[in-house]
Amino acid sequence: SFIVQAIAYEYRAKPSNVYGKVTFDVFLLINGSLGPLLIGIAVATFFTGARFTLNDMNQVQWETGWHGLEAVLDIRNLTLGFAVLFLVRLNGLLFIMNTIDNEEIVTKSRRKLIMNSLYFLVFFLYFVGSVLVAKGFAVDPSTGSVSMEKFKYLHNIIRMPVVIVIFLAGVAGVLYGLFISLFKGSNKGIWFTGSATVATVFALFMLAGFNNTSFYPSSLNLQNSLTIRNASSSQFTLKTMMFVSFLIPFVLAYIWYAWRAITDERVTEKEINEDDHAY
């Protein structure tokens, strides 16, 4: 999906494009829809489980030839998939409003933002609600055995106050960014929704793996579920990764520099018409 996106952006406006712009626009539509949908479905399996087992060499054996893609048949997985899809769309619209200096485009983006925001809230709230009242995959800290526990993820969020603070702050940030964009005429909503999206997803990951919980459970054989204890690297490797990730923030600095260079000035129609490399 993402390979198709890169190719489509590169070749859709080239003079030697024998397929026409429409073909590559369809590719972009497929990527923009299928990519986020499948990512959301994959993340949802952290809470709903996947149909796999592990052999003696700890290699994954899927129950069917679909190799995990059967997750698309679970309604809870689909709801998070669509929530991620519409979250990506609304963040994209907010980004356009913040970076493009064209009143017509900004107005159209703000109009489309309304329905995409409503769809996102419906799917996201349904998924969160269904997860909190469902059984979860609990790990016995003394034996490492996995069992089903009623309201497991609700228990997680209650017992980890830091997580609930991060989660609520993320949700509040998304709502605030949408509010100022829709009702205050602001074009700065992306700064709130973007950072709040990171916080919300981070909180979901902590709910899925902390507090003695299997972060990637097997619905076929509970004891084959992956946990922080049985799926982590060695302590040395984890320490090395921690130092590289948190104490040497080259990646974060690069992201900041690159995005600042891209968004330093708002894009105008004149700039696009005069740019030979415009897509």
PDB file of C-alpha atoms in Angstrom:
ATOM      1  CA  SER A   1       0.000   0.000   0.000  1.00  0.00           C
ATOM      2  CA  PHE A   2       2.723   2.467   0.940  1.00  0.00           C
ATOM      3  CA  ILE A   3       4.905   1.468  -2.009  1.00  0.00           C
ATOM      4  CA  VAL A   4       1.961   2.255  -4.282  1.00  0.00           C
ATOM      5  CA  GLN A   5       1.693   5.663  -2.604  1.00  0.00           C
ATOM      6  CA  ALA A   6       5.332   6.571  -3.247  1.00  0.00           C
ATOM      7  CA  ILE A   7       5.159   5.507  -6.888  1.00  0.00           C
ATOM      8  CA  ALA A   8       1.882   7.351  -7.462  1.00  0.00           C
ATOM      9  CA  TYR A   9       3.178  10.624  -6.015  1.00  0.00           C
ATOM     10  CA  GLU A  10       6.326  10.411  -8.122  1.00  0.00           C
ATOM     11  CA  TYR A  11       4.791   9.580 -11.498  1.00  0.00           C
ATOM     12  CA  ARG A  12       1.216  10.927 -11.567  1.00  0.00           C
ATOM     13  CA  ALA A  13       2.222  14.283 -13.112  1.00  0.00           C
ATOM     14  CA  LYS A  14       5.193  13.145 -15.226  1.00  0.00           C
ATOM     15  CA  PRO A  15       4.944  13.860 -18.983  1.00  0.00           C
ATOM     16  CA  SER A  16       5.815  10.222 -19.773  1.00  0.00           C
ATOM     17  CA  ASN A  17       2.997   8.865 -17.591  1.00  0.00           C
ATOM     18  CA  VAL A  18       1.218   6.527 -20.029  1.00  0.00           C
ATOM     19  CA  TYR A  19      -1.463   5.510 -17.517  1.00  0.00           C
ATOM     20  CA  GLY A  20      -2.832   8.996 -16.912  1.00  0.00           C
ATOM     21  CA  LYS A  21      -3.240  10.946 -13.683  1.00  0.00           C
ATOM     22  CA  VAL A  22      -6.528   9.225 -12.833  1.00  0.00           C
ATOM     23  CA  THR A  23      -4.844   5.821 -12.505  1.00  0.00           C
ATOM     24  CA  PHE A  24      -2.305   7.094 -10.004  1.00  0.00           C
ATOM     25  CA  ASP A  25      -4.980   9.099  -8.182  1.00  0.00           C
ATOM     26  CA  VAL A  26      -6.818   5.807  -7.678  1.00  0.00           C
ATOM     27  CA  PHE A  27      -3.584   4.329  -6.290  1.00  0.00           C
ATOM     28  CA  LEU A  28      -3.360   7.235  -3.828  1.00  0.00           C
ATOM     29  CA  LEU A  29      -6.970   6.694  -2.787  1.00  0.00           C
ATOM     30  CA  ILE A  30      -6.319   2.986  -2.217  1.00  0.00           C
ATOM     31  CA  ASN A  31      -3.257   3.710  -0.084  1.00  0.00           C
ATOM     32  CA  GLY A  32      -4.940   6.488   1.849  1.00  0.00           C
ATOM     33  CA  SER A  33      -7.827   4.161   2.723  1.00  0.00           C
ATOM     34  CA  LEU A  34      -6.342   0.678   2.901  1.00  0.00           C
ATOM     35  CA  GLY A  35      -3.131   1.541   4.757  1.00  0.00           C
ATOM     36  CA  PRO A  36      -4.682   3.217   7.835  1.00  0.00           C
ATOM     37  CA  LEU A  37      -7.570   0.714   7.889  1.00  0.00           C
ATOM     38  CA  LEU A  38      -5.252  -2.305   8.059  1.00  0.00           C
ATOM     39  CA  ILE A  39      -2.955  -0.648  10.602  1.00  0.00           C
ATOM     40  CA  GLY A  40      -5.944   0.002  12.851  1.00  0.00           C
ATOM     41  CA  ILE A  41      -7.131  -3.592  12.470  1.00  0.00           C
ATOM     42  CA  ALA A  42      -3.651  -4.887  13.326  1.00  0.00           C
ATOM     43  CA  VAL A  43      -3.477  -2.757  16.490  1.00  0.00           C
ATOM     44  CA  ALA A  44      -6.954  -3.931  17.503  1.00  0.00           C
ATOM     45  CA  THR A  45      -5.713  -7.535  17.594  1.00  0.00           C
ATOM     46  CA  PHE A  46      -3.574  -6.481  20.596  1.00  0.00           C
ATOM     47  CA  PHE A  47      -6.886  -6.466  22.462  1.00  0.00           C
ATOM     48  CA  THR A  48      -8.964  -9.069  20.603  1.00  0.00           C
ATOM     49  CA  GLY A  49      -6.303 -11.691  19.902  1.00  0.00           C
ATOM     50  CA  ALA A  50      -5.067 -13.394  16.756  1.00  0.00           C
ATOM     51  CA  ARG A  51      -5.450 -16.966  15.528  1.00  0.00           C
ATOM     52  CA  PHE A  52      -1.878 -18.229  15.797  1.00  0.00           C
ATOM     53  CA  THR A  53       0.229 -20.704  17.756  1.00  0.00           C
ATOM     54  CA  LEU A  54       3.977 -21.052  18.348  1.00  0.00           C
ATOM     55  CA  ASN A  55       5.955 -24.174  17.509  1.00  0.00           C
ATOM     56  CA  ASP A  56       8.947 -25.532  19.448  1.00  0.00           C
ATOM     57  CA  MET A  57      11.208 -22.949  17.766  1.00  0.00           C
ATOM     58  CA  ASN A  58       8.829 -20.100  18.725  1.00  0.00           C
ATOM     59  CA  GLN A  59       7.883 -19.652  15.079  1.00  0.00           C
ATOM     60  CA  VAL A  60       4.381 -18.389  14.327  1.00  0.00           C
ATOM     61  CA  GLN A  61       1.936 -20.888  12.835  1.00  0.00           C
ATOM     62  CA  TRP A  62      -1.275 -19.328  11.507  1.00  0.00           C
ATOM     63  CA  GLU A  63      -4.516 -21.294  11.616  1.00  0.00           C
ATOM     64  CA  THR A  64      -5.442 -20.348   8.060  1.00  0.00           C
ATOM     65  CA  GLY A  65      -3.619 -19.373   4.892  1.00  0.00           C
ATOM     66  CA  TRP A  66      -4.693 -15.766   5.453  1.00  0.00           C
ATOM     67  CA  HIS A  67      -1.776 -15.297   7.900  1.00  0.00           C
ATOM     68  CA  GLY A  68      -3.663 -12.972  10.214  1.00  0.00           C
ATOM     69  CA  LEU A  69      -5.730 -11.110   7.636  1.00  0.00           C
ATOM     70  CA  GLU A  70      -8.803 -12.926   8.955  1.00  0.00           C
ATOM     71  CA  ALA A  71      -8.762 -10.188  11.615  1.00  0.00           C
ATOM     72  CA  VAL A  72     -10.796  -8.062   9.193  1.00  0.00           C
ATOM     73  CA  LEU A  73     -13.821 -10.269   9.992  1.00  0.00           C
ATOM     74  CA  ASP A  74     -13.939  -9.126  13.640  1.00  0.00           C
ATOM     75  CA  ILE A  75     -16.272  -6.155  14.167  1.00  0.00           C
ATOM     76  CA  ARG A  76     -14.157  -4.712  16.987  1.00  0.00           C
ATOM     77  CA  ASN A  77     -11.052  -4.817  14.804  1.00  0.00           C
ATOM     78  CA  LEU A  78     -12.927  -3.089  12.011  1.00  0.00           C
ATOM     79  CA  THR A  79     -14.164  -0.308  14.295  1.00  0.00           C
ATOM     80  CA  LEU A  80     -10.606   0.627  15.310  1.00  0.00           C
ATOM     81  CA  GLY A  81      -9.537   0.295  11.676  1.00  0.00           C
ATOM     82  CA  PHE A  82     -12.179   2.806  10.581  1.00  0.00           C
ATOM     83  CA  ALA A  83     -11.376   5.019  13.579  1.00  0.00           C
ATOM     84  CA  VAL A  84      -7.733   5.177  12.477  1.00  0.00           C
ATOM     85  CA  LEU A  85      -8.808   5.809   8.883  1.00  0.00           C
ATOM     86  CA  PHE A  86     -10.956   8.809   9.797  1.00  0.00           C
ATOM     87  CA  LEU A  87      -8.362  10.031  12.300  1.00  0.00           C
ATOM     88  CA  VAL A  88      -5.798  10.080   9.506  1.00  0.00           C
ATOM     89  CA  ARG A  89      -8.253  11.905   7.261  1.00  0.00           C
ATOM     90  CA  LEU A  90      -9.082  14.594   9.805  1.00  0.00           C
ATOM     91  CA  ASN A  91      -5.408  15.109  10.644  1.00  0.00           C
ATOM     92  CA  GLY A  92      -4.715  15.391   6.928  1.00  0.00           C
ATOM     93  CA  LEU A  93      -7.435  18.010   6.537  1.00  0.00           C
ATOM     94  CA  LEU A  94      -6.067  19.971   9.489  1.00  0.00           C
ATOM     95  CA  PHE A  95      -2.578  19.795   8.005  1.00  0.00           C
ATOM     96  CA  ILE A  96      -3.884  21.162   4.706  1.00  0.00           C
ATOM     97  CA  MET A  97      -5.650  24.003   6.511  1.00  0.00           C
ATOM     98  CA  ASN A  98      -2.425  24.877   8.307  1.00  0.00           C
ATOM     99  CA  THR A  99      -0.026  24.715   5.352  1.00  0.00           C
ATOM    100  CA  ILE A 100      -1.951  25.810   2.241  1.00  0.00           C
ATOM    101  CA  ASP A 101      -2.625  29.491   1.587  1.00  0.00           C
ATOM    102  CA  ASN A 102      -5.799  29.169  -0.446  1.00  0.00           C
ATOM    103  CA  GLU A 103      -9.147  30.187   1.041  1.00  0.00           C
ATOM    104  CA  GLU A 104     -11.212  27.918  -1.231  1.00  0.00           C
ATOM    105  CA  ILE A 105      -9.197  24.820  -0.289  1.00  0.00           C
ATOM    106  CA  VAL A 106      -9.266  25.727   3.407  1.00  0.00           C
ATOM    107  CA  THR A 107     -13.042  26.212   3.291  1.00  0.00           C
ATOM    108  CA  LYS A 108     -13.595  22.851   1.581  1.00  0.00           C
ATOM    109  CA  SER A 109     -11.266  21.165   4.075  1.00  0.00           C
ATOM    110  CA  ARG A 110     -13.147  22.641   7.027  1.00  0.00           C
ATOM    111  CA  ARG A 111     -16.453  21.431   5.552  1.00  0.00           C
ATOM    112  CA  LYS A 112     -15.123  17.892   5.067  1.00  0.00           C
ATOM    113  CA  LEU A 113     -13.671  17.969   8.574  1.00  0.00           C
ATOM    114  CA  ILE A 114     -17.148  17.883  10.119  1.00  0.00           C
ATOM    115  CA  MET A 115     -18.218  14.452   8.835  1.00  0.00           C
ATOM    116  CA  ASN A 116     -14.769  12.893   9.216  1.00  0.00           C
ATOM    117  CA  SER A 117     -14.678  14.025  12.857  1.00  0.00           C
ATOM    118  CA  LEU A 118     -18.105  12.550  13.560  1.00  0.00           C
ATOM    119  CA  TYR A 119     -17.210   9.224  11.932  1.00  0.00           C
ATOM    120  CA  PHE A 120     -13.967   9.061  13.915  1.00  0.00           C
ATOM    121  CA  LEU A 121     -15.682   9.729  17.239  1.00  0.00           C
ATOM    122  CA  VAL A 122     -18.386   7.108  16.614  1.00  0.00           C
ATOM    123  CA  PHE A 123     -15.944   4.330  15.681  1.00  0.00           C
ATOM    124  CA  PHE A 124     -13.345   5.229  18.308  1.00  0.00           C
ATOM    125  CA  LEU A 125     -15.809   5.459  21.194  1.00  0.00           C
ATOM    126  CA  TYR A 126     -17.403   2.171  20.161  1.00  0.00           C
ATOM    127  CA  PHE A 127     -14.039   0.423  20.130  1.00  0.00           C
ATOM    128  CA  VAL A 128     -12.906   1.840  23.481  1.00  0.00           C
ATOM    129  CA  GLY A 129     -16.248   1.017  25.097  1.00  0.00           C
ATOM    130  CA  SER A 130     -16.315  -2.543  23.750  1.00  0.00           C
ATOM    131  CA  VAL A 131     -12.743  -3.184  24.910  1.00  0.00           C
ATOM    132  CA  LEU A 132     -13.320  -1.870  28.431  1.00  0.00           C
ATOM    133  CA  VAL A 133     -16.323  -4.153  29.036  1.00  0.00           C
ATOM    134  CA  ALA A 134     -14.864  -7.242  27.320  1.00  0.00           C
ATOM    135  CA  LYS A 135     -12.702 -10.006  28.684  1.00  0.00           C
ATOM    136  CA  GLY A 136      -8.965  -9.444  28.428  1.00  0.00           C
ATOM    137  CA  PHE A 137      -5.823 -11.546  28.399  1.00  0.00           C
ATOM    138  CA  ALA A 138      -4.351 -11.533  31.914  1.00  0.00           C
ATOM    139  CA  VAL A 139      -0.895 -12.889  32.778  1.00  0.00           C
ATOM    140  CA  ASP A 140      -0.114 -14.519  36.118  1.00  0.00           C
ATOM    141  CA  PRO A 141       3.118 -12.766  37.209  1.00  0.00           C
ATOM    142  CA  SER A 142       4.307 -15.778  39.203  1.00  0.00           C
ATOM    143  CA  THR A 143       3.769 -18.505  36.606  1.00  0.00           C
ATOM    144  CA  GLY A 144       3.491 -16.608  33.321  1.00  0.00           C
ATOM    145  CA  SER A 145       0.272 -18.428  32.423  1.00  0.00           C
ATOM    146  CA  VAL A 146      -2.370 -16.508  30.473  1.00  0.00           C
ATOM    147  CA  SER A 147      -6.071 -16.568  31.266  1.00  0.00           C
ATOM    148  CA  MET A 148      -9.183 -14.588  30.409  1.00  0.00           C
ATOM    149  CA  GLU A 149     -10.194 -11.892  32.894  1.00  0.00           C
ATOM    150  CA  LYS A 150     -13.481 -10.007  32.767  1.00  0.00           C
ATOM    151  CA  PHE A 151     -13.083  -6.214  32.436  1.00  0.00           C
ATOM    152  CA  LYS A 152      -9.300  -6.675  32.199  1.00  0.00           C
ATOM    153  CA  TYR A 153      -8.625  -3.461  30.277  1.00  0.00           C
ATOM    154  CA  LEU A 154     -10.957  -1.500  32.517  1.00  0.00           C
ATOM    155  CA  HIS A 155      -8.947  -2.815  35.474  1.00  0.00           C
ATOM    156  CA  ASN A 156      -5.758  -1.772  33.684  1.00  0.00           C
ATOM    157  CA  ILE A 157      -6.853   1.794  33.175  1.00  0.00           C
ATOM    158  CA  ILE A 158      -8.035   2.073  36.791  1.00  0.00           C
ATOM    159  CA  ARG A 159      -4.822   0.650  38.220  1.00  0.00           C
ATOM    160  CA  MET A 160      -2.546   2.797  36.057  1.00  0.00           C
ATOM    161  CA  PRO A 161      -3.514   6.422  36.775  1.00  0.00           C
ATOM    162  CA  VAL A 162      -0.670   7.779  34.628  1.00  0.00           C
ATOM    163  CA  VAL A 163      -2.106   5.945  31.617  1.00  0.00           C
ATOM    164  CA  ILE A 164      -5.589   7.313  32.124  1.00  0.00           C
ATOM    165  CA  VAL A 165      -4.152  10.842  32.426  1.00  0.00           C
ATOM    166  CA  ILE A 166      -2.253  10.411  29.138  1.00  0.00           C
ATOM    167  CA  PHE A 167      -5.309   8.883  27.459  1.00  0.00           C
ATOM    168  CA  LEU A 168      -7.717  11.605  28.589  1.00  0.00           C
ATOM    169  CA  ALA A 169      -5.211  14.328  27.716  1.00  0.00           C
ATOM    170  CA  GLY A 170      -4.896  12.827  24.236  1.00  0.00           C
ATOM    171  CA  VAL A 171      -8.648  12.650  23.706  1.00  0.00           C
ATOM    172  CA  ALA A 172      -9.062  16.204  25.036  1.00  0.00           C
ATOM    173  CA  GLY A 173      -6.316  17.440  22.705  1.00  0.00           C
ATOM    174  CA  VAL A 174      -7.994  15.905  19.663  1.00  0.00           C
ATOM    175  CA  LEU A 175     -11.362  17.406  20.617  1.00  0.00           C
ATOM    176  CA  TYR A 176      -9.824  20.831  21.296  1.00  0.00           C
ATOM    177  CA  GLY A 177      -8.030  20.841  17.945  1.00  0.00           C
ATOM    178  CA  LEU A 178     -11.299  20.005  16.200  1.00  0.00           C
ATOM    179  CA  PHE A 179     -13.196  22.613  18.210  1.00  0.00           C
ATOM    180  CA  ILE A 180     -10.945  25.547  17.360  1.00  0.00           C
ATOM    181  CA  SER A 181     -10.815  24.456  13.718  1.00  0.00           C
ATOM    182  CA  LEU A 182     -14.574  24.107  13.297  1.00  0.00           C
ATOM    183  CA  PHE A 183     -15.934  26.825  15.563  1.00  0.00           C
ATOM    184  CA  LYS A 184     -13.111  29.346  16.014  1.00  0.00           C
ATOM    185  CA  GLY A 185     -11.877  29.491  12.416  1.00  0.00           C
ATOM    186  CA  SER A 186      -8.355  28.535  13.491  1.00  0.00           C
ATOM    187  CA  ASN A 187      -5.885  26.827  11.183  1.00  0.00           C
ATOM    188  CA  LYS A 188      -3.677  25.651  14.079  1.00  0.00           C
ATOM    189  CA  GLY A 189      -5.742  22.612  15.042  1.00  0.00           C
ATOM    190  CA  ILE A 190      -3.171  20.167  13.653  1.00  0.00           C
ATOM    191  CA  TRP A 191      -0.726  21.090  16.432  1.00  0.00           C
ATOM    192  CA  PHE A 192      -3.193  19.876  19.043  1.00  0.00           C
ATOM    193  CA  THR A 193      -4.668  16.868  17.253  1.00  0.00           C
ATOM    194  CA  GLY A 194      -1.280  15.684  15.989  1.00  0.00           C
ATOM    195  CA  SER A 195       0.428  15.617  19.391  1.00  0.00           C
ATOM    196  CA  ALA A 196      -2.762  14.346  21.068  1.00  0.00           C
ATOM    197  CA  THR A 197      -2.946  11.453  18.598  1.00  0.00           C
ATOM    198  CA  VAL A 198       0.530  10.338  19.676  1.00  0.00           C
ATOM    199  CA  ALA A 199      -0.488  10.490  23.351  1.00  0.00           C
ATOM    200  CA  THR A 200      -3.707   8.534  22.792  1.00  0.00           C
ATOM    201  CA  VAL A 201      -2.029   5.753  20.798  1.00  0.00           C
ATOM    202  CA  PHE A 202       0.777   5.533  23.393  1.00  0.00           C
ATOM    203  CA  ALA A 203      -1.825   5.098  26.144  1.00  0.00           C
ATOM    204  CA  LEU A 204      -3.560   2.330  24.167  1.00  0.00           C
ATOM    205  CA  PHE A 205      -0.268   0.471  23.786  1.00  0.00           C
ATOM    206  CA  MET A 206       0.362   0.684  27.530  1.00  0.00           C
ATOM    207  CA  LEU A 207      -3.144  -0.636  28.211  1.00  0.00           C
ATOM    208  CA  ALA A 208      -2.427  -3.579  25.935  1.00  0.00           C
ATOM    209  CA  GLY A 209       0.876  -4.625  27.488  1.00  0.00           C
ATOM    210  CA  PHE A 210       1.314  -3.341  31.045  1.00  0.00           C
ATOM    211  CA  ASN A 211      -0.234  -4.490  34.325  1.00  0.00           C
ATOM    212  CA  ASN A 212       0.394  -8.192  33.632  1.00  0.00           C
ATOM    213  CA  THR A 213      -1.338  -8.262  30.254  1.00  0.00           C
ATOM    214  CA  SER A 214      -0.518 -10.122  27.045  1.00  0.00           C
ATOM    215  CA  PHE A 215       0.264  -7.491  24.435  1.00  0.00           C
ATOM    216  CA  TYR A 216      -0.244  -9.894  21.527  1.00  0.00           C
ATOM    217  CA  PRO A 217      -2.585 -12.675  22.603  1.00  0.00           C
ATOM    218  CA  SER A 218      -3.325 -15.925  20.814  1.00  0.00           C
ATOM    219  CA  SER A 219      -7.022 -16.703  20.676  1.00  0.00           C
ATOM    220  CA  LEU A 220      -6.204 -20.308  19.677  1.00  0.00           C
ATOM    221  CA  ASN A 221      -3.812 -21.161  22.507  1.00  0.00           C
ATOM    222  CA  LEU A 222      -3.686 -18.700  25.396  1.00  0.00           C
ATOM    223  CA  GLN A 223      -0.318 -20.004  26.576  1.00  0.00           C
ATOM    224  CA  ASN A 224       1.237 -19.085  23.221  1.00  0.00           C
ATOM    225  CA  SER A 225       0.344 -15.429  23.765  1.00  0.00           C
ATOM    226  CA  LEU A 226       3.173 -12.902  23.718  1.00  0.00           C
ATOM    227  CA  THR A 227       3.932 -10.909  26.867  1.00  0.00           C
ATOM    228  CA  ILE A 228       6.593  -8.419  27.871  1.00  0.00           C
ATOM    229  CA  ARG A 229       8.372 -11.209  29.754  1.00  0.00           C
ATOM    230  CA  ASN A 230       8.432 -13.939  27.118  1.00  0.00           C
ATOM    231  CA  ALA A 231       8.889 -11.745  24.039  1.00  0.00           C
ATOM    232  CA  SER A 232      11.461  -9.168  25.177  1.00  0.00           C
ATOM    233  CA  SER A 233      15.072  -9.046  24.150  1.00  0.00           C
ATOM    234  CA  SER A 234      17.871  -9.405  26.680  1.00  0.00           C
ATOM    235  CA  GLN A 235      18.359  -6.740  29.340  1.00  0.00           C
ATOM    236  CA  PHE A 236      21.543  -5.576  27.613  1.00  0.00           C
ATOM    237  CA  THR A 237      19.723  -5.107  24.297  1.00  0.00           C
ATOM    238  CA  LEU A 238      16.849  -3.262  25.962  1.00  0.00           C
ATOM    239  CA  LYS A 239      19.236  -0.919  27.782  1.00  0.00           C
ATOM    240  CA  THR A 240      21.102  -0.204  24.540  1.00  0.00           C
ATOM    241  CA  MET A 241      17.844   0.539  22.733  1.00  0.00           C
ATOM    242  CA  MET A 242      16.762   2.823  25.572  1.00  0.00           C
ATOM    243  CA  PHE A 243      19.967   4.877  25.397  1.00  0.00           C
ATOM    244  CA  VAL A 244      19.803   5.146  21.618  1.00  0.00           C
ATOM    245  CA  SER A 245      16.083   5.999  21.576  1.00  0.00           C
ATOM    246  CA  PHE A 246      15.832   8.453  24.467  1.00  0.00           C
ATOM    247  CA  LEU A 247      19.271   9.870  25.210  1.00  0.00           C
ATOM    248  CA  ILE A 248      20.434  10.404  21.627  1.00  0.00           C
ATOM    249  CA  PRO A 249      17.339  11.931  19.974  1.00  0.00           C
ATOM    250  CA  PHE A 250      18.700  12.149  16.445  1.00  0.00           C
ATOM    251  CA  VAL A 251      15.465  10.845  14.955  1.00  0.00           C
ATOM    252  CA  LEU A 252      13.336  13.379  16.835  1.00  0.00           C
ATOM    253  CA  ALA A 253      15.655  16.216  15.804  1.00  0.00           C
ATOM    254  CA  TYR A 254      15.525  15.100  12.169  1.00  0.00           C
ATOM    255  CA  ILE A 255      11.731  14.912  12.204  1.00  0.00           C
ATOM    256  CA  TRP A 256      11.519  18.404  13.710  1.00  0.00           C
ATOM    257  CA  TYR A 257      13.975  19.832  11.181  1.00  0.00           C
ATOM    258  CA  ALA A 258      12.342  18.156   8.171  1.00  0.00           C
ATOM    259  CA  TRP A 259       8.801  19.183   9.035  1.00  0.00           C
ATOM    260  CA  ARG A 260       9.853  22.727   9.839  1.00  0.00           C
ATOM    261  CA  ALA A 261      11.519  22.979   6.443  1.00  0.00           C
ATOM    262  CA  ILE A 262       8.384  21.647   4.747  1.00  0.00           C
ATOM    263  CA  THR A 263       5.909  23.870   6.613  1.00  0.00           C
ATOM    264  CA  ASP A 264       8.002  27.002   7.141  1.00  0.00           C
ATOM    265  CA  GLU A 265       5.935  28.877   4.554  1.00  0.00           C
ATOM    266  CA  ARG A 266       2.353  28.170   3.510  1.00  0.00           C
ATOM    267  CA  VAL A 267       1.939  26.722   0.017  1.00  0.00           C
ATOM    268  CA  THR A 268       0.422  29.096  -2.556  1.00  0.00           C
ATOM    269  CA  GLU A 269      -1.055  28.496  -5.994  1.00  0.00           C
ATOM    270  CA  LYS A 270       1.717  30.581  -7.547  1.00  0.00           C
ATOM    271  CA  GLU A 271       4.399  28.427  -5.948  1.00  0.00           C
ATOM    272  CA  ILE A 272       2.825  25.233  -7.292  1.00  0.00           C
ATOM    273  CA  ASN A 273       2.464  26.629 -10.824  1.00  0.00           C
ATOM    274  CA  GLU A 274       6.088  27.772 -10.897  1.00  0.00           C
ATOM    275  CA  ASP A 275       7.559  24.589  -9.360  1.00  0.00           C
ATOM    276  CA  ASP A 276       8.752  22.037 -11.917  1.00  0.00           C
ATOM    277  CA  HIS A 277       8.751  19.343  -9.228  1.00  0.00           C
ATOM    278  CA  ALA A 278       5.181  19.937  -8.046  1.00  0.00           C
ATOM    279  CA  TYR A 279       3.209  16.710  -7.817  1.00  0.00           C
TER     280      TYR A 279
END
